Amino acid sequence: MFYLEKLNSFIENKYAMSNWNKKKYIWRYSVFFNIFYVLLIFCIIYTLVIKILVSQEKYSNHSCNIANMASIQNMYVIVLIFISLMGSLNFIFSRLTYIYSKFTNSEFFNLGIYYSIIGFLIKYISWILSLIYISWVAFLLITILTIIFYPNKWCGRKYNSYGMDAMNNCLLVKNDVAGCEISSEVLNIKSKEYCNDLDYLKVHKFLYLVRSSPNALCTLRDKQLCNTFVDFLKNNPIEADDFPNCSKYSGDAPDDYFLENANNKSDIYLLSLSLTFFCFFTTIILFTLFILIRVNTPIDSSFKINSERLSIFFRFTRIFDVWK
């Protein structure tokens, strides 16, 4: 009886080792996708931090119209959608490949319909991921090119001290903390993003509210100045001296008078640039690791697909398919 038990144990160990030799390559992919979705979690956290920083007035020194600012916010949302989608699918795929590597094919056959479901998911989730990866890389490349060659679309221009005076006075009105009451009938600022629009500041005469000298203070927190500005908005007659410490001619100055030179970029531009390159280099590292694993890992025969039967579209979108 003792010898029979030893024989059974020996057979089981040999069978388990044989199964491990067959499935260890699947386990490699499981580890890779675990690493992938963990790094994607860091990308999500980094994106959320950037999004929060951009929404704060402390980092609001850019001159940009509403449409461009909305497109930047949409870019952050798209990044979050891409990363969340890749992260969730990588997590599912890592769990499925880990389960598959732990059991023999005969054990899976006994699962019946569940065997077919798990096999189908393992076989085709990798193709879905490949399609998402291609879209993600294309999105990153387009984003990088537009940031570098079209910085104005990414709010690249930055206000100097004069432009910041006009913007800050606009924010005082928007936040209802000016030195006097300014009714919405006189001036209705719908959102703080309007205060970053130089054309909006020009139309609503905020460009007159800039310091006359580097050490002067021209702010609507001053009650007298605030009341004078309200009269100015109502087109009531006022004297030039009614704007103490403020420039009398800045309202007619060219746009460059309120902006830093083109090489001095705004905070929102630099934050967006850092986010894009962070995602790009993280993607390069992950895909390099992916290629190394795929080159040195045989494909499980259970998941091989006859590429000759596929259309050109499916062949192309399988570039990052682990079963290619």
PDB file of C-alpha atoms in Angstrom:
ATOM      1  CA  MET A   1       0.000   0.000   0.000  1.00  0.00           C
ATOM      2  CA  PHE A   2       2.862   2.329   0.888  1.00  0.00           C
ATOM      3  CA  TYR A   3       4.539   1.729  -2.472  1.00  0.00           C
ATOM      4  CA  LEU A   4       1.291   2.372  -4.334  1.00  0.00           C
ATOM      5  CA  GLU A   5       0.900   5.731  -2.589  1.00  0.00           C
ATOM      6  CA  LYS A   6       4.484   6.658  -3.480  1.00  0.00           C
ATOM      7  CA  LEU A   7       3.851   5.626  -7.073  1.00  0.00           C
ATOM      8  CA  ASN A   8       0.692   7.758  -7.230  1.00  0.00           C
ATOM      9  CA  SER A   9       2.547  10.707  -5.703  1.00  0.00           C
ATOM     10  CA  PHE A  10       5.388  10.268  -8.199  1.00  0.00           C
ATOM     11  CA  ILE A  11       2.946  10.159 -11.132  1.00  0.00           C
ATOM     12  CA  GLU A  12       1.091  13.257  -9.870  1.00  0.00           C
ATOM     13  CA  ASN A  13       4.330  15.192  -9.437  1.00  0.00           C
ATOM     14  CA  LYS A  14       5.542  14.218 -12.900  1.00  0.00           C
ATOM     15  CA  TYR A  15       2.155  15.135 -14.353  1.00  0.00           C
ATOM     16  CA  ALA A  16       2.175  18.493 -12.557  1.00  0.00           C
ATOM     17  CA  MET A  17       5.730  19.218 -13.758  1.00  0.00           C
ATOM     18  CA  SER A  18       4.748  18.270 -17.295  1.00  0.00           C
ATOM     19  CA  ASN A  19       1.780  20.628 -17.111  1.00  0.00           C
ATOM     20  CA  TRP A  20       3.999  23.426 -15.740  1.00  0.00           C
ATOM     21  CA  ASN A  21       6.478  22.974 -18.593  1.00  0.00           C
ATOM     22  CA  LYS A  22       3.603  23.397 -21.032  1.00  0.00           C
ATOM     23  CA  LYS A  23       1.902  26.289 -19.236  1.00  0.00           C
ATOM     24  CA  LYS A  24       4.858  28.288 -17.895  1.00  0.00           C
ATOM     25  CA  TYR A  25       4.823  30.431 -21.036  1.00  0.00           C
ATOM     26  CA  ILE A  26       1.214  31.409 -20.351  1.00  0.00           C
ATOM     27  CA  TRP A  27       2.298  32.340 -16.833  1.00  0.00           C
ATOM     28  CA  ARG A  28       4.856  34.769 -18.298  1.00  0.00           C
ATOM     29  CA  TYR A  29       2.080  36.686 -20.000  1.00  0.00           C
ATOM     30  CA  SER A  30       0.114  36.678 -16.766  1.00  0.00           C
ATOM     31  CA  VAL A  31       3.029  38.354 -14.973  1.00  0.00           C
ATOM     32  CA  PHE A  32       3.481  40.844 -17.833  1.00  0.00           C
ATOM     33  CA  PHE A  33      -0.161  41.926 -17.784  1.00  0.00           C
ATOM     34  CA  ASN A  34       0.006  42.247 -14.002  1.00  0.00           C
ATOM     35  CA  ILE A  35       2.918  44.663 -14.426  1.00  0.00           C
ATOM     36  CA  PHE A  36       1.032  46.427 -17.216  1.00  0.00           C
ATOM     37  CA  TYR A  37      -2.113  47.232 -15.257  1.00  0.00           C
ATOM     38  CA  VAL A  38      -0.145  48.222 -12.124  1.00  0.00           C
ATOM     39  CA  LEU A  39       1.800  50.804 -14.165  1.00  0.00           C
ATOM     40  CA  LEU A  40      -1.459  51.964 -15.727  1.00  0.00           C
ATOM     41  CA  ILE A  41      -2.785  52.646 -12.231  1.00  0.00           C
ATOM     42  CA  PHE A  42       0.149  55.033 -11.732  1.00  0.00           C
ATOM     43  CA  CYS A  43      -0.762  56.681 -15.061  1.00  0.00           C
ATOM     44  CA  ILE A  44      -4.341  57.180 -13.862  1.00  0.00           C
ATOM     45  CA  ILE A  45      -3.137  58.744 -10.600  1.00  0.00           C
ATOM     46  CA  TYR A  46      -0.721  61.021 -12.481  1.00  0.00           C
ATOM     47  CA  THR A  47      -3.464  62.085 -14.913  1.00  0.00           C
ATOM     48  CA  LEU A  48      -5.876  62.899 -12.080  1.00  0.00           C
ATOM     49  CA  VAL A  49      -3.187  64.934 -10.289  1.00  0.00           C
ATOM     50  CA  ILE A  50      -2.480  66.924 -13.479  1.00  0.00           C
ATOM     51  CA  LYS A  51      -6.210  67.443 -14.054  1.00  0.00           C
ATOM     52  CA  ILE A  52      -6.645  68.774 -10.505  1.00  0.00           C
ATOM     53  CA  LEU A  53      -3.634  71.088 -10.803  1.00  0.00           C
ATOM     54  CA  VAL A  54      -4.854  72.509 -14.114  1.00  0.00           C
ATOM     55  CA  SER A  55      -8.259  73.309 -12.607  1.00  0.00           C
ATOM     56  CA  GLN A  56      -6.691  75.401  -9.817  1.00  0.00           C
ATOM     57  CA  GLU A  57      -6.324  79.160 -10.204  1.00  0.00           C
ATOM     58  CA  LYS A  58      -2.754  78.915  -8.901  1.00  0.00           C
ATOM     59  CA  TYR A  59      -1.701  77.294 -12.188  1.00  0.00           C
ATOM     60  CA  SER A  60      -3.939  79.468 -14.343  1.00  0.00           C
ATOM     61  CA  ASN A  61      -1.489  81.781 -16.103  1.00  0.00           C
ATOM     62  CA  HIS A  62      -2.296  80.864 -19.712  1.00  0.00           C
ATOM     63  CA  SER A  63      -3.834  82.979 -22.427  1.00  0.00           C
ATOM     64  CA  CYS A  64      -6.260  80.747 -24.262  1.00  0.00           C
ATOM     65  CA  ASN A  65      -9.744  80.762 -25.740  1.00  0.00           C
ATOM     66  CA  ILE A  66     -12.597  78.638 -24.415  1.00  0.00           C
ATOM     67  CA  ALA A  67     -12.533  76.138 -27.301  1.00  0.00           C
ATOM     68  CA  ASN A  68      -8.864  75.236 -26.824  1.00  0.00           C
ATOM     69  CA  MET A  69      -9.262  74.901 -23.068  1.00  0.00           C
ATOM     70  CA  ALA A  70     -12.233  72.585 -23.594  1.00  0.00           C
ATOM     71  CA  SER A  71     -10.204  70.432 -26.006  1.00  0.00           C
ATOM     72  CA  ILE A  72      -7.434  70.076 -23.391  1.00  0.00           C
ATOM     73  CA  GLN A  73      -9.953  68.983 -20.766  1.00  0.00           C
ATOM     74  CA  ASN A  74     -11.350  66.497 -23.283  1.00  0.00           C
ATOM     75  CA  MET A  75      -7.819  65.182 -23.846  1.00  0.00           C
ATOM     76  CA  TYR A  76      -7.515  64.390 -20.145  1.00  0.00           C
ATOM     77  CA  VAL A  77     -10.837  62.544 -20.256  1.00  0.00           C
ATOM     78  CA  ILE A  78      -9.728  60.530 -23.311  1.00  0.00           C
ATOM     79  CA  VAL A  79      -6.462  59.597 -21.553  1.00  0.00           C
ATOM     80  CA  LEU A  80      -8.412  58.411 -18.507  1.00  0.00           C
ATOM     81  CA  ILE A  81     -10.786  56.366 -20.699  1.00  0.00           C
ATOM     82  CA  PHE A  82      -7.902  54.732 -22.584  1.00  0.00           C
ATOM     83  CA  ILE A  83      -5.944  53.930 -19.427  1.00  0.00           C
ATOM     84  CA  SER A  84      -9.006  52.657 -17.548  1.00  0.00           C
ATOM     85  CA  LEU A  85     -10.002  50.446 -20.470  1.00  0.00           C
ATOM     86  CA  MET A  86      -6.496  49.039 -20.925  1.00  0.00           C
ATOM     87  CA  GLY A  87      -6.072  48.583 -17.186  1.00  0.00           C
ATOM     88  CA  SER A  88      -9.344  46.689 -16.701  1.00  0.00           C
ATOM     89  CA  LEU A  89      -8.769  44.411 -19.718  1.00  0.00           C
ATOM     90  CA  ASN A  90      -5.168  43.739 -18.683  1.00  0.00           C
ATOM     91  CA  PHE A  91      -6.361  42.824 -15.198  1.00  0.00           C
ATOM     92  CA  ILE A  92      -8.976  40.416 -16.598  1.00  0.00           C
ATOM     93  CA  PHE A  93      -6.477  38.910 -19.038  1.00  0.00           C
ATOM     94  CA  SER A  94      -3.828  38.465 -16.335  1.00  0.00           C
ATOM     95  CA  ARG A  95      -6.339  36.638 -14.130  1.00  0.00           C
ATOM     96  CA  LEU A  96      -7.496  34.379 -16.974  1.00  0.00           C
ATOM     97  CA  THR A  97      -3.976  33.452 -18.088  1.00  0.00           C
ATOM     98  CA  TYR A  98      -2.962  32.818 -14.477  1.00  0.00           C
ATOM     99  CA  ILE A  99      -5.917  30.463 -13.997  1.00  0.00           C
ATOM    100  CA  TYR A 100      -5.158  28.703 -17.271  1.00  0.00           C
ATOM    101  CA  SER A 101      -1.501  28.212 -16.289  1.00  0.00           C
ATOM    102  CA  LYS A 102      -2.459  26.536 -13.004  1.00  0.00           C
ATOM    103  CA  PHE A 103      -4.607  23.738 -14.432  1.00  0.00           C
ATOM    104  CA  THR A 104      -4.278  21.018 -17.054  1.00  0.00           C
ATOM    105  CA  ASN A 105      -6.327  20.964 -20.244  1.00  0.00           C
ATOM    106  CA  SER A 106      -8.194  17.861 -19.046  1.00  0.00           C
ATOM    107  CA  GLU A 107      -9.277  19.760 -15.922  1.00  0.00           C
ATOM    108  CA  PHE A 108     -10.569  22.573 -18.091  1.00  0.00           C
ATOM    109  CA  PHE A 109     -12.458  20.159 -20.329  1.00  0.00           C
ATOM    110  CA  ASN A 110     -14.459  19.083 -17.293  1.00  0.00           C
ATOM    111  CA  LEU A 111     -15.773  22.636 -16.898  1.00  0.00           C
ATOM    112  CA  GLY A 112     -18.000  22.234 -19.943  1.00  0.00           C
ATOM    113  CA  ILE A 113     -19.327  25.539 -21.255  1.00  0.00           C
ATOM    114  CA  TYR A 114     -17.076  27.479 -18.857  1.00  0.00           C
ATOM    115  CA  TYR A 115     -14.053  25.979 -20.610  1.00  0.00           C
ATOM    116  CA  SER A 116     -15.311  27.407 -23.911  1.00  0.00           C
ATOM    117  CA  ILE A 117     -15.972  30.817 -22.351  1.00  0.00           C
ATOM    118  CA  ILE A 118     -12.542  31.045 -20.703  1.00  0.00           C
ATOM    119  CA  GLY A 119     -10.811  29.805 -23.856  1.00  0.00           C
ATOM    120  CA  PHE A 120     -12.712  32.311 -26.009  1.00  0.00           C
ATOM    121  CA  LEU A 121     -11.832  35.208 -23.687  1.00  0.00           C
ATOM    122  CA  ILE A 122      -8.139  34.284 -23.519  1.00  0.00           C
ATOM    123  CA  LYS A 123      -7.991  33.892 -27.281  1.00  0.00           C
ATOM    124  CA  TYR A 124      -9.750  37.117 -28.301  1.00  0.00           C
ATOM    125  CA  ILE A 125      -9.221  39.615 -25.466  1.00  0.00           C
ATOM    126  CA  SER A 126      -5.600  39.816 -26.622  1.00  0.00           C
ATOM    127  CA  TRP A 127      -6.810  40.952 -30.066  1.00  0.00           C
ATOM    128  CA  ILE A 128      -9.080  43.581 -28.483  1.00  0.00           C
ATOM    129  CA  LEU A 129      -6.128  44.775 -26.415  1.00  0.00           C
ATOM    130  CA  SER A 130      -3.971  44.937 -29.542  1.00  0.00           C
ATOM    131  CA  LEU A 131      -6.569  47.139 -31.238  1.00  0.00           C
ATOM    132  CA  ILE A 132      -6.711  49.419 -28.184  1.00  0.00           C
ATOM    133  CA  TYR A 133      -2.896  49.579 -28.007  1.00  0.00           C
ATOM    134  CA  ILE A 134      -2.683  50.685 -31.643  1.00  0.00           C
ATOM    135  CA  SER A 135      -5.324  53.375 -31.052  1.00  0.00           C
ATOM    136  CA  TRP A 136      -3.521  54.478 -27.884  1.00  0.00           C
ATOM    137  CA  VAL A 137      -0.136  54.802 -29.634  1.00  0.00           C
ATOM    138  CA  ALA A 138      -1.727  56.733 -32.517  1.00  0.00           C
ATOM    139  CA  PHE A 139      -3.451  59.055 -30.037  1.00  0.00           C
ATOM    140  CA  LEU A 140      -0.181  59.700 -28.172  1.00  0.00           C
ATOM    141  CA  LEU A 141       1.775  60.404 -31.368  1.00  0.00           C
ATOM    142  CA  ILE A 142      -0.854  62.841 -32.663  1.00  0.00           C
ATOM    143  CA  THR A 143      -0.987  64.551 -29.265  1.00  0.00           C
ATOM    144  CA  ILE A 144       2.801  64.924 -29.070  1.00  0.00           C
ATOM    145  CA  LEU A 145       3.003  66.355 -32.600  1.00  0.00           C
ATOM    146  CA  THR A 146       0.244  68.904 -31.962  1.00  0.00           C
ATOM    147  CA  ILE A 147       1.774  69.948 -28.628  1.00  0.00           C
ATOM    148  CA  ILE A 148       5.187  70.520 -30.231  1.00  0.00           C
ATOM    149  CA  PHE A 149       4.139  72.117 -33.526  1.00  0.00           C
ATOM    150  CA  TYR A 150       0.870  73.839 -32.494  1.00  0.00           C
ATOM    151  CA  PRO A 151       1.501  75.080 -28.930  1.00  0.00           C
ATOM    152  CA  ASN A 152      -1.221  77.738 -29.164  1.00  0.00           C
ATOM    153  CA  LYS A 153      -3.839  75.003 -29.437  1.00  0.00           C
ATOM    154  CA  TRP A 154      -2.528  73.759 -26.084  1.00  0.00           C
ATOM    155  CA  CYS A 155      -2.683  77.186 -24.422  1.00  0.00           C
ATOM    156  CA  GLY A 156       1.059  77.660 -24.710  1.00  0.00           C
ATOM    157  CA  ARG A 157       1.092  81.472 -24.372  1.00  0.00           C
ATOM    158  CA  LYS A 158       1.615  82.767 -20.852  1.00  0.00           C
ATOM    159  CA  TYR A 159       0.452  86.042 -19.304  1.00  0.00           C
ATOM    160  CA  ASN A 160       3.091  88.420 -17.976  1.00  0.00           C
ATOM    161  CA  SER A 161       2.482  90.562 -14.879  1.00  0.00           C
ATOM    162  CA  TYR A 162       0.208  92.947 -16.832  1.00  0.00           C
ATOM    163  CA  GLY A 163      -1.873  90.155 -18.273  1.00  0.00           C
ATOM    164  CA  MET A 164      -2.095  88.502 -14.844  1.00  0.00           C
ATOM    165  CA  ASP A 165      -3.469  91.766 -13.419  1.00  0.00           C
ATOM    166  CA  ALA A 166      -6.286  91.757 -15.958  1.00  0.00           C
ATOM    167  CA  MET A 167      -6.986  88.059 -15.424  1.00  0.00           C
ATOM    168  CA  ASN A 168      -6.937  88.307 -11.611  1.00  0.00           C
ATOM    169  CA  ASN A 169      -9.343  91.234 -11.660  1.00  0.00           C
ATOM    170  CA  CYS A 170     -11.633  89.201 -13.885  1.00  0.00           C
ATOM    171  CA  LEU A 171     -11.468  86.327 -11.372  1.00  0.00           C
ATOM    172  CA  LEU A 172     -12.322  88.718  -8.528  1.00  0.00           C
ATOM    173  CA  VAL A 173     -15.546  89.565 -10.330  1.00  0.00           C
ATOM    174  CA  LYS A 174     -16.264  85.920 -11.176  1.00  0.00           C
ATOM    175  CA  ASN A 175     -15.709  84.814  -7.559  1.00  0.00           C
ATOM    176  CA  ASP A 176     -17.753  87.768  -6.278  1.00  0.00           C
ATOM    177  CA  VAL A 177     -14.946  89.051  -4.053  1.00  0.00           C
ATOM    178  CA  ALA A 178     -14.453  92.465  -5.665  1.00  0.00           C
ATOM    179  CA  GLY A 179     -14.533  95.610  -3.531  1.00  0.00           C
ATOM    180  CA  CYS A 180     -18.035  96.495  -4.710  1.00  0.00           C
ATOM    181  CA  GLU A 181     -21.110  94.745  -5.991  1.00  0.00           C
ATOM    182  CA  ILE A 182     -21.120  94.157  -9.751  1.00  0.00           C
ATOM    183  CA  SER A 183     -24.484  92.887 -10.937  1.00  0.00           C
ATOM    184  CA  SER A 184     -24.785  90.181 -13.575  1.00  0.00           C
ATOM    185  CA  GLU A 185     -26.614  92.676 -15.779  1.00  0.00           C
ATOM    186  CA  VAL A 186     -23.451  94.748 -15.978  1.00  0.00           C
ATOM    187  CA  LEU A 187     -20.982  91.871 -16.231  1.00  0.00           C
ATOM    188  CA  ASN A 188     -21.841  88.166 -16.251  1.00  0.00           C
ATOM    189  CA  ILE A 189     -18.799  85.865 -16.295  1.00  0.00           C
ATOM    190  CA  LYS A 190     -20.097  82.320 -16.792  1.00  0.00           C
ATOM    191  CA  SER A 191     -16.912  80.457 -15.833  1.00  0.00           C
ATOM    192  CA  LYS A 192     -13.356  81.217 -14.749  1.00  0.00           C
ATOM    193  CA  GLU A 193     -12.048  79.963 -18.113  1.00  0.00           C
ATOM    194  CA  TYR A 194     -13.355  83.168 -19.707  1.00  0.00           C
ATOM    195  CA  CYS A 195     -10.806  85.112 -17.657  1.00  0.00           C
ATOM    196  CA  ASN A 196      -8.009  83.307 -19.519  1.00  0.00           C
ATOM    197  CA  ASP A 197      -9.341  84.484 -22.886  1.00  0.00           C
ATOM    198  CA  LEU A 198      -7.471  87.626 -23.919  1.00  0.00           C
ATOM    199  CA  ASP A 199     -10.216  88.611 -26.368  1.00  0.00           C
ATOM    200  CA  TYR A 200     -12.806  88.331 -23.602  1.00  0.00           C
ATOM    201  CA  LEU A 201     -10.699  90.517 -21.310  1.00  0.00           C
ATOM    202  CA  LYS A 202     -10.353  93.044 -24.119  1.00  0.00           C
ATOM    203  CA  VAL A 203     -14.081  93.196 -24.911  1.00  0.00           C
ATOM    204  CA  HIS A 204     -15.028  93.609 -21.232  1.00  0.00           C
ATOM    205  CA  LYS A 205     -12.352  96.272 -20.618  1.00  0.00           C
ATOM    206  CA  PHE A 206     -10.299  94.324 -18.078  1.00  0.00           C
ATOM    207  CA  LEU A 207      -7.146  95.244 -19.990  1.00  0.00           C
ATOM    208  CA  TYR A 208      -7.435  98.741 -18.510  1.00  0.00           C
ATOM    209  CA  LEU A 209      -7.024  97.221 -15.049  1.00  0.00           C
ATOM    210  CA  VAL A 210      -3.275  96.609 -15.145  1.00  0.00           C
ATOM    211  CA  ARG A 211      -0.551  98.239 -13.046  1.00  0.00           C
ATOM    212  CA  SER A 212       0.956 101.471 -14.268  1.00  0.00           C
ATOM    213  CA  SER A 213       4.389 100.541 -12.893  1.00  0.00           C
ATOM    214  CA  PRO A 214       6.041  97.324 -11.667  1.00  0.00           C
ATOM    215  CA  ASN A 215       5.415  98.142  -7.982  1.00  0.00           C
ATOM    216  CA  ALA A 216       1.907  99.580  -8.366  1.00  0.00           C
ATOM    217  CA  LEU A 217      -1.241  97.713  -7.329  1.00  0.00           C
ATOM    218  CA  CYS A 218      -4.279  97.874  -9.608  1.00  0.00           C
ATOM    219  CA  THR A 219      -6.985  95.640  -8.159  1.00  0.00           C
ATOM    220  CA  LEU A 220     -10.762  95.606  -7.967  1.00  0.00           C
ATOM    221  CA  ARG A 221     -10.494  94.857  -4.254  1.00  0.00           C
ATOM    222  CA  ASP A 222     -10.172  98.646  -3.982  1.00  0.00           C
ATOM    223  CA  LYS A 223     -13.745  99.844  -3.512  1.00  0.00           C
ATOM    224  CA  GLN A 224     -13.209 103.198  -5.201  1.00  0.00           C
ATOM    225  CA  LEU A 225     -11.568 101.604  -8.231  1.00  0.00           C
ATOM    226  CA  CYS A 226     -14.294  98.967  -8.372  1.00  0.00           C
ATOM    227  CA  ASN A 227     -17.077 101.583  -8.422  1.00  0.00           C
ATOM    228  CA  THR A 228     -15.217 103.535 -11.090  1.00  0.00           C
ATOM    229  CA  PHE A 229     -14.854 100.380 -13.200  1.00  0.00           C
ATOM    230  CA  VAL A 230     -18.613  99.728 -12.943  1.00  0.00           C
ATOM    231  CA  ASP A 231     -19.264 103.253 -14.238  1.00  0.00           C
ATOM    232  CA  PHE A 232     -16.729 102.592 -16.982  1.00  0.00           C
ATOM    233  CA  LEU A 233     -18.610  99.433 -18.012  1.00  0.00           C
ATOM    234  CA  LYS A 234     -21.873 101.399 -18.075  1.00  0.00           C
ATOM    235  CA  ASN A 235     -20.190 103.958 -20.358  1.00  0.00           C
ATOM    236  CA  ASN A 236     -20.658 106.703 -17.784  1.00  0.00           C
ATOM    237  CA  PRO A 237     -18.222 109.622 -18.124  1.00  0.00           C
ATOM    238  CA  ILE A 238     -15.094 109.199 -16.003  1.00  0.00           C
ATOM    239  CA  GLU A 239     -11.719 110.876 -15.710  1.00  0.00           C
ATOM    240  CA  ALA A 240      -8.411 109.180 -16.465  1.00  0.00           C
ATOM    241  CA  ASP A 241      -7.267 109.943 -12.924  1.00  0.00           C
ATOM    242  CA  ASP A 242     -10.154 107.860 -11.580  1.00  0.00           C
ATOM    243  CA  PHE A 243      -8.017 104.752 -12.243  1.00  0.00           C
ATOM    244  CA  PRO A 244      -5.241 105.252  -9.641  1.00  0.00           C
ATOM    245  CA  ASN A 245      -2.188 103.009 -10.006  1.00  0.00           C
ATOM    246  CA  CYS A 246      -3.626 101.642 -13.264  1.00  0.00           C
ATOM    247  CA  SER A 247      -2.326 102.179 -16.762  1.00  0.00           C
ATOM    248  CA  LYS A 248      -4.417 104.623 -18.750  1.00  0.00           C
ATOM    249  CA  TYR A 249      -3.473 103.283 -22.172  1.00  0.00           C
ATOM    250  CA  SER A 250      -3.181  99.515 -21.739  1.00  0.00           C
ATOM    251  CA  GLY A 251      -6.644  98.884 -23.174  1.00  0.00           C
ATOM    252  CA  ASP A 252      -5.363  99.876 -26.613  1.00  0.00           C
ATOM    253  CA  ALA A 253      -2.042  98.028 -26.315  1.00  0.00           C
ATOM    254  CA  PRO A 254      -1.218  95.089 -28.629  1.00  0.00           C
ATOM    255  CA  ASP A 255      -1.675  91.531 -27.378  1.00  0.00           C
ATOM    256  CA  ASP A 256       2.057  90.984 -26.863  1.00  0.00           C
ATOM    257  CA  TYR A 257       2.023  93.717 -24.214  1.00  0.00           C
ATOM    258  CA  PHE A 258       0.209  91.285 -21.895  1.00  0.00           C
ATOM    259  CA  LEU A 259       2.087  88.112 -22.825  1.00  0.00           C
ATOM    260  CA  GLU A 260       5.465  86.560 -22.088  1.00  0.00           C
ATOM    261  CA  ASN A 261       7.668  85.711 -25.056  1.00  0.00           C
ATOM    262  CA  ALA A 262       6.646  82.624 -27.018  1.00  0.00           C
ATOM    263  CA  ASN A 263       9.428  80.481 -25.511  1.00  0.00           C
ATOM    264  CA  ASN A 264       8.123  80.974 -21.964  1.00  0.00           C
ATOM    265  CA  LYS A 265       5.271  78.472 -21.821  1.00  0.00           C
ATOM    266  CA  SER A 266       2.248  78.431 -19.529  1.00  0.00           C
ATOM    267  CA  ASP A 267       1.733  75.986 -16.663  1.00  0.00           C
ATOM    268  CA  ILE A 268      -1.147  74.179 -18.360  1.00  0.00           C
ATOM    269  CA  TYR A 269       1.018  73.599 -21.447  1.00  0.00           C
ATOM    270  CA  LEU A 270       3.947  72.239 -19.413  1.00  0.00           C
ATOM    271  CA  LEU A 271       1.675  70.011 -17.319  1.00  0.00           C
ATOM    272  CA  SER A 272      -0.023  68.637 -20.435  1.00  0.00           C
ATOM    273  CA  LEU A 273       3.377  68.053 -22.025  1.00  0.00           C
ATOM    274  CA  SER A 274       4.652  66.201 -18.953  1.00  0.00           C
ATOM    275  CA  LEU A 275       1.532  64.011 -18.859  1.00  0.00           C
ATOM    276  CA  THR A 276       1.827  63.120 -22.539  1.00  0.00           C
ATOM    277  CA  PHE A 277       5.515  62.204 -22.334  1.00  0.00           C
ATOM    278  CA  PHE A 278       4.999  60.303 -19.083  1.00  0.00           C
ATOM    279  CA  CYS A 279       2.363  58.149 -20.780  1.00  0.00           C
ATOM    280  CA  PHE A 280       4.491  57.847 -23.927  1.00  0.00           C
ATOM    281  CA  PHE A 281       7.660  56.639 -22.185  1.00  0.00           C
ATOM    282  CA  THR A 282       5.665  54.313 -19.926  1.00  0.00           C
ATOM    283  CA  THR A 283       4.096  52.836 -23.062  1.00  0.00           C
ATOM    284  CA  ILE A 284       7.512  52.399 -24.716  1.00  0.00           C
ATOM    285  CA  ILE A 285       8.852  50.555 -21.658  1.00  0.00           C
ATOM    286  CA  LEU A 286       5.828  48.267 -21.516  1.00  0.00           C
ATOM    287  CA  PHE A 287       5.854  47.489 -25.236  1.00  0.00           C
ATOM    288  CA  THR A 288       9.599  46.807 -25.141  1.00  0.00           C
ATOM    289  CA  LEU A 289       8.999  44.310 -22.345  1.00  0.00           C
ATOM    290  CA  PHE A 290       6.069  42.888 -24.307  1.00  0.00           C
ATOM    291  CA  ILE A 291       8.214  42.349 -27.414  1.00  0.00           C
ATOM    292  CA  LEU A 292      10.970  40.674 -25.381  1.00  0.00           C
ATOM    293  CA  ILE A 293       8.472  38.288 -23.817  1.00  0.00           C
ATOM    294  CA  ARG A 294       6.733  37.510 -27.097  1.00  0.00           C
ATOM    295  CA  VAL A 295      10.002  36.832 -28.952  1.00  0.00           C
ATOM    296  CA  ASN A 296      11.189  34.426 -26.252  1.00  0.00           C
ATOM    297  CA  THR A 297       7.852  32.760 -25.534  1.00  0.00           C
ATOM    298  CA  PRO A 298       6.380  29.970 -27.695  1.00  0.00           C
ATOM    299  CA  ILE A 299       2.687  30.318 -28.525  1.00  0.00           C
ATOM    300  CA  ASP A 300       0.334  27.852 -26.902  1.00  0.00           C
ATOM    301  CA  SER A 301      -1.109  25.755 -29.734  1.00  0.00           C
ATOM    302  CA  SER A 302      -4.586  26.120 -28.209  1.00  0.00           C
ATOM    303  CA  PHE A 303      -4.650  29.814 -29.138  1.00  0.00           C
ATOM    304  CA  LYS A 304      -3.052  29.840 -32.581  1.00  0.00           C
ATOM    305  CA  ILE A 305      -5.095  31.579 -35.266  1.00  0.00           C
ATOM    306  CA  ASN A 306      -4.719  30.957 -38.986  1.00  0.00           C
ATOM    307  CA  SER A 307      -3.766  34.446 -40.185  1.00  0.00           C
ATOM    308  CA  GLU A 308      -4.282  33.533 -43.851  1.00  0.00           C
ATOM    309  CA  ARG A 309      -8.014  33.392 -43.243  1.00  0.00           C
ATOM    310  CA  LEU A 310      -8.101  36.886 -41.738  1.00  0.00           C
ATOM    311  CA  SER A 311      -8.721  40.146 -43.593  1.00  0.00           C
ATOM    312  CA  ILE A 312      -6.047  42.842 -43.882  1.00  0.00           C
ATOM    313  CA  PHE A 313      -7.712  44.809 -41.081  1.00  0.00           C
ATOM    314  CA  PHE A 314      -7.518  41.915 -38.616  1.00  0.00           C
ATOM    315  CA  ARG A 315      -3.940  41.116 -39.631  1.00  0.00           C
ATOM    316  CA  PHE A 316      -2.869  44.696 -39.028  1.00  0.00           C
ATOM    317  CA  THR A 317      -4.686  45.048 -35.708  1.00  0.00           C
ATOM    318  CA  ARG A 318      -2.976  41.904 -34.384  1.00  0.00           C
ATOM    319  CA  ILE A 319       0.438  43.611 -34.210  1.00  0.00           C
ATOM    320  CA  PHE A 320       0.316  43.564 -30.407  1.00  0.00           C
ATOM    321  CA  ASP A 321      -1.628  40.318 -30.099  1.00  0.00           C
ATOM    322  CA  VAL A 322       0.214  37.894 -27.792  1.00  0.00           C
ATOM    323  CA  TRP A 323      -1.009  34.920 -29.843  1.00  0.00           C
ATOM    324  CA  LYS A 324       0.226  36.242 -33.189  1.00  0.00           C
TER     325      LYS A 324
END
